[in-house]
mmCIF file with all atom_site columns, N, CA and C in Angstrom:
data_model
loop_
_atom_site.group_PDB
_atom_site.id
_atom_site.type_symbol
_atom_site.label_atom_id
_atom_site.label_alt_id
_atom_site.label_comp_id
_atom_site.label_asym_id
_atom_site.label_entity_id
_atom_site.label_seq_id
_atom_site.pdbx_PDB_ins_code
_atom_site.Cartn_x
_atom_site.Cartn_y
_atom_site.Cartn_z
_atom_site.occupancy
_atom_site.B_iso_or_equiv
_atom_site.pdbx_formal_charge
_atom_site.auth_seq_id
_atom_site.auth_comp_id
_atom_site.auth_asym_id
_atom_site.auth_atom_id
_atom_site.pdbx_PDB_model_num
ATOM 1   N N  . UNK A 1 1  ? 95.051  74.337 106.295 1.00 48.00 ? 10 UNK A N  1
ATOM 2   C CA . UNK A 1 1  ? 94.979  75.731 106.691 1.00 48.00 ? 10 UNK A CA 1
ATOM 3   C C  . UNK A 1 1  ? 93.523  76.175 106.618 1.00 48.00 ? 10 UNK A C  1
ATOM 4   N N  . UNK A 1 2  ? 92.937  76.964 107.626 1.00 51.00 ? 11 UNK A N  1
ATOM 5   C CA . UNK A 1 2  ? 91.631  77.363 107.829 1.00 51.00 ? 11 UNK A CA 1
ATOM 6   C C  . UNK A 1 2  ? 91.606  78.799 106.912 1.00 51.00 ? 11 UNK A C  1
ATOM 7   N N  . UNK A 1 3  ? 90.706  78.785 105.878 1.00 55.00 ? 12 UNK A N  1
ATOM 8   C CA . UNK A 1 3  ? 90.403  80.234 105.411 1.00 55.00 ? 12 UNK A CA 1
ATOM 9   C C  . UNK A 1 3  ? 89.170  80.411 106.081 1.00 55.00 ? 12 UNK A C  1
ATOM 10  N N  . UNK A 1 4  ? 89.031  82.110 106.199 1.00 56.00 ? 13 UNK A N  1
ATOM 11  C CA . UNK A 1 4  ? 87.889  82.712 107.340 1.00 56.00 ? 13 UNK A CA 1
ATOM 12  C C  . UNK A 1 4  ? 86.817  82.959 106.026 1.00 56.00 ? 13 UNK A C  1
ATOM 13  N N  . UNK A 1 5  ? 87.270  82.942 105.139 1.00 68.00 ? 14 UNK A N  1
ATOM 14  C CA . UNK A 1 5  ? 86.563  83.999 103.751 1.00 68.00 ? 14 UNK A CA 1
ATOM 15  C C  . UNK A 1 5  ? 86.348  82.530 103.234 1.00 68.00 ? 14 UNK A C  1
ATOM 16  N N  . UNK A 1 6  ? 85.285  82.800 102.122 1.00 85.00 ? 15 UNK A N  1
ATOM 17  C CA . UNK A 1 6  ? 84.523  81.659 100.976 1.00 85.00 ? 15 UNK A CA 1
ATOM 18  C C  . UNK A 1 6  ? 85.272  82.455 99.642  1.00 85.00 ? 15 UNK A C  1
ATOM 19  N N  . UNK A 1 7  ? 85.376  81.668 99.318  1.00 89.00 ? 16 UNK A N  1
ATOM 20  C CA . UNK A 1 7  ? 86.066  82.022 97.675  1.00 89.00 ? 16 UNK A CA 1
ATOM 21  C C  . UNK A 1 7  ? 85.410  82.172 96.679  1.00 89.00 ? 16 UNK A C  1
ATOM 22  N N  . UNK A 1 8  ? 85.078  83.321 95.641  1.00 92.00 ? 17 UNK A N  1
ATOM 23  C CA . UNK A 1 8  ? 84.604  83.751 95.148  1.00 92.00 ? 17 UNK A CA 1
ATOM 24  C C  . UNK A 1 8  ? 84.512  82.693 93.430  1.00 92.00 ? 17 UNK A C  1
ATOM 25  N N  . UNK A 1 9  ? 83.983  82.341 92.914  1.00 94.00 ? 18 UNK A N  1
ATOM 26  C CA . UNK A 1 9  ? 84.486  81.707 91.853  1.00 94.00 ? 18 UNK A CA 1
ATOM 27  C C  . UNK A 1 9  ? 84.885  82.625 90.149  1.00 94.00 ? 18 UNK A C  1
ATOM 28  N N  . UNK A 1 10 ? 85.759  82.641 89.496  1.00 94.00 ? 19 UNK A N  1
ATOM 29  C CA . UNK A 1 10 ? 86.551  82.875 88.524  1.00 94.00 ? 19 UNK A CA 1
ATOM 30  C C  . UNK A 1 10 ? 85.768  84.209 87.833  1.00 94.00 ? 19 UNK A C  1
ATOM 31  N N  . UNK A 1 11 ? 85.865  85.758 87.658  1.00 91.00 ? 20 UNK A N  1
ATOM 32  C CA . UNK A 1 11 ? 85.056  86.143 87.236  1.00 91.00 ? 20 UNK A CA 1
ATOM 33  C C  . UNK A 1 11 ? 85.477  85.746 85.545  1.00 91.00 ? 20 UNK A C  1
ATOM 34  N N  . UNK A 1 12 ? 85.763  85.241 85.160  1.00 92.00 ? 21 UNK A N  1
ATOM 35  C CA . UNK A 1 12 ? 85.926  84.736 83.499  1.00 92.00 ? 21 UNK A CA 1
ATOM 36  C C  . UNK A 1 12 ? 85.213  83.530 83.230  1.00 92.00 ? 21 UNK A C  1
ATOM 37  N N  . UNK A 1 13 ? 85.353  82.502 84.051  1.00 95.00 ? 22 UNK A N  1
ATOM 38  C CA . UNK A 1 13 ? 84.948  81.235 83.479  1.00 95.00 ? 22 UNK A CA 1
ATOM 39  C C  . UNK A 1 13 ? 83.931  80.995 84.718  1.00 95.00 ? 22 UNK A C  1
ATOM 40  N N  . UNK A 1 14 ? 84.077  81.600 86.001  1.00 95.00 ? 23 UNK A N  1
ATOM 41  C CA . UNK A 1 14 ? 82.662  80.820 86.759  1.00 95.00 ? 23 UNK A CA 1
ATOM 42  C C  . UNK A 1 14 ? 83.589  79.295 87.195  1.00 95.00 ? 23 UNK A C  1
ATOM 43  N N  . UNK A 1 15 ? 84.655  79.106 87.220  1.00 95.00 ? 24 UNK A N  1
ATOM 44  C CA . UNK A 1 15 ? 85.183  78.047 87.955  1.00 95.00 ? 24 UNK A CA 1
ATOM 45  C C  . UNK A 1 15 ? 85.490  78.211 89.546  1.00 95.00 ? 24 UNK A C  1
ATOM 46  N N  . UNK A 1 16 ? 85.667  77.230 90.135  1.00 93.00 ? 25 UNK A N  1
ATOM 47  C CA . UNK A 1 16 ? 86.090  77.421 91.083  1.00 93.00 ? 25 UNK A CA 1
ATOM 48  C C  . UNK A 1 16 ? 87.678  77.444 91.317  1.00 93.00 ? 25 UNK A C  1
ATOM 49  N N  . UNK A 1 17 ? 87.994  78.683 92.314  1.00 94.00 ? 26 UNK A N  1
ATOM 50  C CA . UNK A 1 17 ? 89.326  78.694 91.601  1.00 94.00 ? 26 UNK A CA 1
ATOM 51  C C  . UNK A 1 17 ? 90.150  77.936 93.053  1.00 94.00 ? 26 UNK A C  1
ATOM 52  N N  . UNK A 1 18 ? 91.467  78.045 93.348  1.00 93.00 ? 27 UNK A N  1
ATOM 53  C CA . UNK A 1 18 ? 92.488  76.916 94.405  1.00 93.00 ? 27 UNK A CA 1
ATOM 54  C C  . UNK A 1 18 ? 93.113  78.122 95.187  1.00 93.00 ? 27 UNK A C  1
ATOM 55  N N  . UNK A 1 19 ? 93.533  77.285 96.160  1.00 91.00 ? 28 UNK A N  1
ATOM 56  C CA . UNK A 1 19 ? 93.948  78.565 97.285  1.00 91.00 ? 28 UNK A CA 1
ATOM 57  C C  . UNK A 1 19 ? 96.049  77.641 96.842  1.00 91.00 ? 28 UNK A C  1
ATOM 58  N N  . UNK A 1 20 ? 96.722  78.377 97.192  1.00 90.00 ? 29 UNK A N  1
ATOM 59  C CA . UNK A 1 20 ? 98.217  77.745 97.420  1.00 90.00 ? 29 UNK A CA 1
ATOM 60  C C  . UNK A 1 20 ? 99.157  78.386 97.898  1.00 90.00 ? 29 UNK A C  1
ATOM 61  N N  . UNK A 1 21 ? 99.890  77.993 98.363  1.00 87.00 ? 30 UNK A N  1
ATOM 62  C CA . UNK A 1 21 ? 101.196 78.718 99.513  1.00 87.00 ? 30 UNK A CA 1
ATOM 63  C C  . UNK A 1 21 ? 103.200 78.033 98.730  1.00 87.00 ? 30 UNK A C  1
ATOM 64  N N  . UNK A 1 22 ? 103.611 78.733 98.317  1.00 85.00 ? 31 UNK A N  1
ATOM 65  C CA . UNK A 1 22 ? 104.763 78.497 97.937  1.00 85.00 ? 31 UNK A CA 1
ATOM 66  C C  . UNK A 1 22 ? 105.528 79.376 98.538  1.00 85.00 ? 31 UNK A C  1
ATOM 67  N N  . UNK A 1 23 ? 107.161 78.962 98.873  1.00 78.00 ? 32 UNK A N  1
ATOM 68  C CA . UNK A 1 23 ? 107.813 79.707 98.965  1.00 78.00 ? 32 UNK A CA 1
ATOM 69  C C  . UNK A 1 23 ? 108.839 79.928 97.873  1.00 78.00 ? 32 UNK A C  1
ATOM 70  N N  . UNK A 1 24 ? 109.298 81.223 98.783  1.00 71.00 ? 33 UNK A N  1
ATOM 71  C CA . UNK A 1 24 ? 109.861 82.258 97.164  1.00 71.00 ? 33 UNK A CA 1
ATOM 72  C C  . UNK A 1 24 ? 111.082 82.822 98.155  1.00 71.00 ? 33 UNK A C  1
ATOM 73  N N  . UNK A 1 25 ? 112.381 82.499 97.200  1.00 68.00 ? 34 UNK A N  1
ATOM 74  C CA . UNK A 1 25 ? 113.697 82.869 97.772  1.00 68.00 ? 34 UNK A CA 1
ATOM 75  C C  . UNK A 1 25 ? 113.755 84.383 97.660  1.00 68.00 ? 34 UNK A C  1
ATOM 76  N N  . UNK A 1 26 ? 114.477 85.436 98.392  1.00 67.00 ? 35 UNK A N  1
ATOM 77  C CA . UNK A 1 26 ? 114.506 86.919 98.020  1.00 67.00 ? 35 UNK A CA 1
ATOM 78  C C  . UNK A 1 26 ? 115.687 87.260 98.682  1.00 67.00 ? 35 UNK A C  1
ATOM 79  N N  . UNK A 1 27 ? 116.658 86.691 98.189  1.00 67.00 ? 36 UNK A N  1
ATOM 80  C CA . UNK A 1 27 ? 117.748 87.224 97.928  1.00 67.00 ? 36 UNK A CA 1
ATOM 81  C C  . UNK A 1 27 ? 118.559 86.758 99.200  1.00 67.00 ? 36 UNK A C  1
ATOM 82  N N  . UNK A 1 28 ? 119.695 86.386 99.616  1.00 64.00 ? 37 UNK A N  1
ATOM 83  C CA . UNK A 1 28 ? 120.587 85.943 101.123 1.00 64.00 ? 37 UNK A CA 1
ATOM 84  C C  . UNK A 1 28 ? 119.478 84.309 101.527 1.00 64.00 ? 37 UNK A C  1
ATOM 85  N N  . UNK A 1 29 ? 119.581 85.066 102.413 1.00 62.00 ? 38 UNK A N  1
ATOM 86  C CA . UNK A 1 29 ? 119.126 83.597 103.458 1.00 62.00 ? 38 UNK A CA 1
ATOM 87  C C  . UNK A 1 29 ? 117.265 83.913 103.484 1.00 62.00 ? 38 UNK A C  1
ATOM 88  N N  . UNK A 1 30 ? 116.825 85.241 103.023 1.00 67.00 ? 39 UNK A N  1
ATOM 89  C CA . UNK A 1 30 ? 115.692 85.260 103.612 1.00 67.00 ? 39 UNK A CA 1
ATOM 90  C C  . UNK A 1 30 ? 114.477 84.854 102.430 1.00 67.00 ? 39 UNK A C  1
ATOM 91  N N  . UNK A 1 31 ? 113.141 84.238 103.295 1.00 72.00 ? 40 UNK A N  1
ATOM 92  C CA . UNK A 1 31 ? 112.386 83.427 102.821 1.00 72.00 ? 40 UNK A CA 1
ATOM 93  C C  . UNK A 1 31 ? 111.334 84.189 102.393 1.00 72.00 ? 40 UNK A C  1
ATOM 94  N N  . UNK A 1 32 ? 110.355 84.368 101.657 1.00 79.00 ? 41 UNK A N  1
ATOM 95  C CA . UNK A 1 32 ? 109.073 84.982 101.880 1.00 79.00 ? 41 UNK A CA 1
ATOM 96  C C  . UNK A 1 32 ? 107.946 83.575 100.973 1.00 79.00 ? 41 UNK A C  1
ATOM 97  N N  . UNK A 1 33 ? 107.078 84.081 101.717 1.00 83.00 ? 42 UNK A N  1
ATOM 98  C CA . UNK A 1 33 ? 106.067 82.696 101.235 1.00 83.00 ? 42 UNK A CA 1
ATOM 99  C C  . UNK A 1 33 ? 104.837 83.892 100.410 1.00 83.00 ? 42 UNK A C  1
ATOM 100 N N  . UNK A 1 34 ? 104.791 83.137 99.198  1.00 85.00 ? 43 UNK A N  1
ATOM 101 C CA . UNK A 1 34 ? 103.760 83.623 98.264  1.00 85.00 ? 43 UNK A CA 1
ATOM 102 C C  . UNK A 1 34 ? 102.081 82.613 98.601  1.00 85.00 ? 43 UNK A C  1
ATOM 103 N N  . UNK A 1 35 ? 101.354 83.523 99.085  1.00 87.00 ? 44 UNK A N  1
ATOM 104 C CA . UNK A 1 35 ? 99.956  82.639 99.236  1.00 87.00 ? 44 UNK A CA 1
ATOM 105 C C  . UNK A 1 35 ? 99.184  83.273 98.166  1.00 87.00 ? 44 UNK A C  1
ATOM 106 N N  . UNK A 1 36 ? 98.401  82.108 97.332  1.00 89.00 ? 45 UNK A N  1
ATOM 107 C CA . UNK A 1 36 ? 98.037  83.162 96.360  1.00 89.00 ? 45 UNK A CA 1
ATOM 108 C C  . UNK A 1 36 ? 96.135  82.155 95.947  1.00 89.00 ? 45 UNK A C  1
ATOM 109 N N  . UNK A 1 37 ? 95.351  82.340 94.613  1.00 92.00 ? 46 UNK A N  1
ATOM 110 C CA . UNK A 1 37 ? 94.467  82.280 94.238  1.00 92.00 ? 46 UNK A CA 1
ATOM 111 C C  . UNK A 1 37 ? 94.495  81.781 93.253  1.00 92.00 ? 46 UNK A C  1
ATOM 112 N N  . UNK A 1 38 ? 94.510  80.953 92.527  1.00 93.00 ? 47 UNK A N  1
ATOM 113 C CA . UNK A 1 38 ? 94.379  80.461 90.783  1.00 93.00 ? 47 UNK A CA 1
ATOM 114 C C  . UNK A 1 38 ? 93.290  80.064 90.471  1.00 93.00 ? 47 UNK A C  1
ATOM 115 N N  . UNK A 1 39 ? 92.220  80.209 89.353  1.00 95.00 ? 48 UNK A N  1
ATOM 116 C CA . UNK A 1 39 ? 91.932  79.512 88.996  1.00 95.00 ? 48 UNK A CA 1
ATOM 117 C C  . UNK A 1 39 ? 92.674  78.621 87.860  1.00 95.00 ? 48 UNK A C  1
ATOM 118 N N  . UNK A 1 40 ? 92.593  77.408 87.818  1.00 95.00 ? 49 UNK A N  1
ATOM 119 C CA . UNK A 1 40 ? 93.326  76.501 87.070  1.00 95.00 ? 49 UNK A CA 1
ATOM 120 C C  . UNK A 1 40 ? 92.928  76.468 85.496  1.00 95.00 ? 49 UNK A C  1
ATOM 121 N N  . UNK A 1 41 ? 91.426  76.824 85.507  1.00 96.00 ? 50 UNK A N  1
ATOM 122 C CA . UNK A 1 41 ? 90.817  76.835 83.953  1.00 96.00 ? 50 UNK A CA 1
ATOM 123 C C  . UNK A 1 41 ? 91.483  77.543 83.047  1.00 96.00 ? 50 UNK A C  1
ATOM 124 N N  . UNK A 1 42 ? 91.395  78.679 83.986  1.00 93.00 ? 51 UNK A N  1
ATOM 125 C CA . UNK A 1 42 ? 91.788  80.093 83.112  1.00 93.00 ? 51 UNK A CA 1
ATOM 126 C C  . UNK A 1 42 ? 93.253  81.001 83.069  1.00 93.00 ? 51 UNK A C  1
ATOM 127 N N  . UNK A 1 43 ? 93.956  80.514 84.164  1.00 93.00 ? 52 UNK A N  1
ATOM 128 C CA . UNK A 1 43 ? 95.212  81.241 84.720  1.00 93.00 ? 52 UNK A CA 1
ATOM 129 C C  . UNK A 1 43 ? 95.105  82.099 85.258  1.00 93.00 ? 52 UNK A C  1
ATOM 130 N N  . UNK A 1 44 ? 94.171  82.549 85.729  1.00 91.00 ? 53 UNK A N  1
ATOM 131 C CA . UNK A 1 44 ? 94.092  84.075 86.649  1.00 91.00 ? 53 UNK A CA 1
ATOM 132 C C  . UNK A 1 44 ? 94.685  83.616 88.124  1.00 91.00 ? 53 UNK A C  1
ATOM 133 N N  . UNK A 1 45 ? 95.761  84.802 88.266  1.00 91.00 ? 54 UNK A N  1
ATOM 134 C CA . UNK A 1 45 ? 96.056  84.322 89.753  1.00 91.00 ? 54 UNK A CA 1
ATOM 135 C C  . UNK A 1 45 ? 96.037  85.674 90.490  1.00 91.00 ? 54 UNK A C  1
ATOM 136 N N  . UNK A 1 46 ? 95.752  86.050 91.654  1.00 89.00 ? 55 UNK A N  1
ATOM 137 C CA . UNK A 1 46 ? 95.932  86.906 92.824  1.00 89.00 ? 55 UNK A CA 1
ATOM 138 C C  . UNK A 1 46 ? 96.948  86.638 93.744  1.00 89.00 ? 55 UNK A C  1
ATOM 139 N N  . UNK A 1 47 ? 98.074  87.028 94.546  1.00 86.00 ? 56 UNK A N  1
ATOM 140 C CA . UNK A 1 47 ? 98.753  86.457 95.169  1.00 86.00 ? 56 UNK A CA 1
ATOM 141 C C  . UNK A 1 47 ? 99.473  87.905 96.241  1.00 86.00 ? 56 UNK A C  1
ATOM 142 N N  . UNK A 1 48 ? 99.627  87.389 97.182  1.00 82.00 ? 57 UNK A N  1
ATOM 143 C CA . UNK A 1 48 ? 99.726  87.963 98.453  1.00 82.00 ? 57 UNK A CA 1
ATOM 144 C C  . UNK A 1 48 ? 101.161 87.387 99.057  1.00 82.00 ? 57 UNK A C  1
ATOM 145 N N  . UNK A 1 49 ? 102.295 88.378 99.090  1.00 80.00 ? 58 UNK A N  1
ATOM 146 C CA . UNK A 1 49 ? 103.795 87.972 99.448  1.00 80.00 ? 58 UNK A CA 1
ATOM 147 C C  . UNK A 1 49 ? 104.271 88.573 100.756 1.00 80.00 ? 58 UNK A C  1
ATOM 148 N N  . UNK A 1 50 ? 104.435 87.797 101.546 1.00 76.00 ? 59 UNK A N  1
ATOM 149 C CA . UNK A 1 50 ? 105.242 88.298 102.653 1.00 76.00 ? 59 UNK A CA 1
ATOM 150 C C  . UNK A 1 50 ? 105.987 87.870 103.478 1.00 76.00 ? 59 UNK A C  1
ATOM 151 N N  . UNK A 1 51 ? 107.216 88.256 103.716 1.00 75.00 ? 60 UNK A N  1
ATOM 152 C CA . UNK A 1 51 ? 108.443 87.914 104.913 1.00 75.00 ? 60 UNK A CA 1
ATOM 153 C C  . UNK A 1 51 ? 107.719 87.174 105.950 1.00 75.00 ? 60 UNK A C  1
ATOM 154 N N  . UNK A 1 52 ? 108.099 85.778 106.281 1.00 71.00 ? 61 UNK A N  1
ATOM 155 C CA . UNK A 1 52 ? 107.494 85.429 107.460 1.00 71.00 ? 61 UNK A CA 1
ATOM 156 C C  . UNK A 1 52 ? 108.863 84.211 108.101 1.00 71.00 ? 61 UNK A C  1
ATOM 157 N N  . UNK A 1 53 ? 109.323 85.415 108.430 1.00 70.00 ? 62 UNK A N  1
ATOM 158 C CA . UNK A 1 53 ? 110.503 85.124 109.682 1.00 70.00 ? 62 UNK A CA 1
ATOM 159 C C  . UNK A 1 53 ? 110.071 85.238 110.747 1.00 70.00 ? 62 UNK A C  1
ATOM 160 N N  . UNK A 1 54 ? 109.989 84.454 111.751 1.00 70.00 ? 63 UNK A N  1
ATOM 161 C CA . UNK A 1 54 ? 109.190 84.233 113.070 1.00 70.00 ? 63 UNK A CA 1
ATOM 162 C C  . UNK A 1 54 ? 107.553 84.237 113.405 1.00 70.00 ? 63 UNK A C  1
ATOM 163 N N  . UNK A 1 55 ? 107.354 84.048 111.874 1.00 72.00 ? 64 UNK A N  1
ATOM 164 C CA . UNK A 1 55 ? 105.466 83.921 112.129 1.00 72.00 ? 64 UNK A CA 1
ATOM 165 C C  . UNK A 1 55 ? 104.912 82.591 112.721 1.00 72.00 ? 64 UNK A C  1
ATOM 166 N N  . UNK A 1 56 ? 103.986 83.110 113.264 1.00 77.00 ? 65 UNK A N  1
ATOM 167 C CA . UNK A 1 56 ? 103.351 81.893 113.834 1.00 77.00 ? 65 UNK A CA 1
ATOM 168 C C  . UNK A 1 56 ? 102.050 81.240 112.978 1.00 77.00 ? 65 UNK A C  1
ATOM 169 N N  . UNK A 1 57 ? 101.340 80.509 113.121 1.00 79.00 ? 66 UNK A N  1
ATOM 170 C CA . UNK A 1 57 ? 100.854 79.573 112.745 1.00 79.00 ? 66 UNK A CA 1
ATOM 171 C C  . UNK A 1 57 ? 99.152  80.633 112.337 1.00 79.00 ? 66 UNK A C  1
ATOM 172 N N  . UNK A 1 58 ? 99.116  81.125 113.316 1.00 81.00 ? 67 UNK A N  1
ATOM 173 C CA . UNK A 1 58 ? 98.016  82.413 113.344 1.00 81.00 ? 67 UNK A CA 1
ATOM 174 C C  . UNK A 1 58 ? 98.005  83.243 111.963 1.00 81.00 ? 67 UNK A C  1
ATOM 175 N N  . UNK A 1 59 ? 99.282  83.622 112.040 1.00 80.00 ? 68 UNK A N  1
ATOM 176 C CA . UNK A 1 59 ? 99.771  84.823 111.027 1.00 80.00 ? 68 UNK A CA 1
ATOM 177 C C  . UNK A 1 59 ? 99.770  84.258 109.426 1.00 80.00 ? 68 UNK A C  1
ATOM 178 N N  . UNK A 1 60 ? 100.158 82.916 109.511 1.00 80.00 ? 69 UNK A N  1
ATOM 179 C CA . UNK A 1 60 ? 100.143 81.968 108.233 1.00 80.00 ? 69 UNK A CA 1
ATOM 180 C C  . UNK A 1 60 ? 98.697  82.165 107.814 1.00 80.00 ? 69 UNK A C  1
ATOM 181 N N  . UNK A 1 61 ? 97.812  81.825 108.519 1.00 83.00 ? 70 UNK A N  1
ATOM 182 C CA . UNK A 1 61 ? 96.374  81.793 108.285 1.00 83.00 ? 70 UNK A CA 1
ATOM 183 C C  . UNK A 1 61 ? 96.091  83.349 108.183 1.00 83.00 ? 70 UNK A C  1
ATOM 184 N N  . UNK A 1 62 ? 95.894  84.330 108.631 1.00 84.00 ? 71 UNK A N  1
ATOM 185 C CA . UNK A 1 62 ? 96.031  85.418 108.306 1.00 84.00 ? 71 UNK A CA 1
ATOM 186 C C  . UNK A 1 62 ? 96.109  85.947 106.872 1.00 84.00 ? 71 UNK A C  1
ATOM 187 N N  . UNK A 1 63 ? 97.574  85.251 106.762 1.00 82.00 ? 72 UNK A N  1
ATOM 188 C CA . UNK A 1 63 ? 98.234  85.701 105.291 1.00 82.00 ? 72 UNK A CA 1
ATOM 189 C C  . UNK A 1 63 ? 97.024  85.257 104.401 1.00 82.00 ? 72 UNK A C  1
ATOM 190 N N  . UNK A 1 64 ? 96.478  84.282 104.689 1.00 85.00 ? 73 UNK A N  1
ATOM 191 C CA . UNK A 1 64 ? 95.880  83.480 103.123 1.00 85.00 ? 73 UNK A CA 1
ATOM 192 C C  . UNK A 1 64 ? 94.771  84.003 103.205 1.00 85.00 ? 73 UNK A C  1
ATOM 193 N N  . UNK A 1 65 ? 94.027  84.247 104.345 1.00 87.00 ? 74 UNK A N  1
ATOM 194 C CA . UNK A 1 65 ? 93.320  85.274 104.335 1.00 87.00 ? 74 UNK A CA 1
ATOM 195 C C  . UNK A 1 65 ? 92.871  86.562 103.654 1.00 87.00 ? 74 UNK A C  1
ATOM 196 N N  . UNK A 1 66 ? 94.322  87.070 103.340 1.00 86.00 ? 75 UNK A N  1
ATOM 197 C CA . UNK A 1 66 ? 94.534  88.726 103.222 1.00 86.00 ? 75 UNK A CA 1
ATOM 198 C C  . UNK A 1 66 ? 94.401  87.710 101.475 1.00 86.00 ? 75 UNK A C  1
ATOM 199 N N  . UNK A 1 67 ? 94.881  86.910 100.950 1.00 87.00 ? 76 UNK A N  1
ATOM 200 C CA . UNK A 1 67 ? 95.140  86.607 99.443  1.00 87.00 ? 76 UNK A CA 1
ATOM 201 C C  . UNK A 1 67 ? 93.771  86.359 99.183  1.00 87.00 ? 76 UNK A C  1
ATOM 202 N N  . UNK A 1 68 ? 92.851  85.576 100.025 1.00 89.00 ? 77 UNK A N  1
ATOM 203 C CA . UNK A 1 68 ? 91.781  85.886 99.595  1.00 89.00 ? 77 UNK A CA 1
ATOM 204 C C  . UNK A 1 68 ? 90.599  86.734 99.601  1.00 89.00 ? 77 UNK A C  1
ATOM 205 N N  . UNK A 1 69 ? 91.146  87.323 100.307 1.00 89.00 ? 78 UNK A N  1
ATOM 206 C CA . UNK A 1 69 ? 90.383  88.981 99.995  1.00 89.00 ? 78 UNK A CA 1
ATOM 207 C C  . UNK A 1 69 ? 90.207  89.540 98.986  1.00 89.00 ? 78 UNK A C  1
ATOM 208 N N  . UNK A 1 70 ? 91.679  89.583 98.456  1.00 87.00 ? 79 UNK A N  1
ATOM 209 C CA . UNK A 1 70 ? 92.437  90.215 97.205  1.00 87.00 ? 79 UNK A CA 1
ATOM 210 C C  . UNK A 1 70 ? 91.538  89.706 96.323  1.00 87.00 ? 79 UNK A C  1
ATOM 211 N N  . UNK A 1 71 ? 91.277  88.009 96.288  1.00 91.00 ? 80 UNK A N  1
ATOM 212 C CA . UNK A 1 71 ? 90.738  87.268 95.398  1.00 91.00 ? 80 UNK A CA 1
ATOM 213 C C  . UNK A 1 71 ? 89.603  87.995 94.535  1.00 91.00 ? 80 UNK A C  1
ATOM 214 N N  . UNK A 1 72 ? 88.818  88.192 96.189  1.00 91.00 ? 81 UNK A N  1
ATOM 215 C CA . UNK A 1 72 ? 87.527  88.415 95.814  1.00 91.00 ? 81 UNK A CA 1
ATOM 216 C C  . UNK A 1 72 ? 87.160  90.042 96.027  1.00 91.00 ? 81 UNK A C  1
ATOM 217 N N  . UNK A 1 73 ? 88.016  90.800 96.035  1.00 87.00 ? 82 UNK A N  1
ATOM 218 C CA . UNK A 1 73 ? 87.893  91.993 95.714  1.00 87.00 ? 82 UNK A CA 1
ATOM 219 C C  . UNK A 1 73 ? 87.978  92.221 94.038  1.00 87.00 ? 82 UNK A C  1
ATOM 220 N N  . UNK A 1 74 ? 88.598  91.876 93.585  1.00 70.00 ? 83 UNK A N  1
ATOM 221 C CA . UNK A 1 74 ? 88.922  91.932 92.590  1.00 70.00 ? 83 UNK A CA 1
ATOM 222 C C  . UNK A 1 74 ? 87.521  92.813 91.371  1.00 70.00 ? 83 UNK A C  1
ATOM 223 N N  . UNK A 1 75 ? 88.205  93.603 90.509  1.00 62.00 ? 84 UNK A N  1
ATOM 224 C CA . UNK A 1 75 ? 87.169  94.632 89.664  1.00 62.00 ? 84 UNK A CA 1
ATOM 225 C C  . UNK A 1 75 ? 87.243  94.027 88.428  1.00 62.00 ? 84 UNK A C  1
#
């Protein structure tokens, strides 16, 4: 998966932190995929959830996008 953004590294430890995409059951039949931020050193995670019933391949990349924003917005 292509991220558009550079990843900010850990504001605690200065590691570099991992990008990852899991999915997450929510209740019936429907899916939502958690894309999220960890660093592994420290446990800090950021994570970005959303319904992606009929997304395309665009929108996937998108998503991880928007998680790493979050990443590196972060206060």
């Amino acid at each position: 998966m292509i991220v558009n953004t550079e990843l900010k590294p850990c504001p605690f430890c200065g590691k570099l932190p991992r990008t990852n995409v899991e999915w997450r059951e929510c209740g019936g039949n429907d899916l939502v995929l958690e894309f999220s931020v960890k660093c592994d050193n420290c446990g800090i995670k950021r994570s970005y959830r959303k319904d992606v019933n009929n997304a395309t391949f665009s929108k996937y990349v998108n998503m991880m996008n928007e998680a790493v924003k979050l990443w590196n917005e972060r206060v």
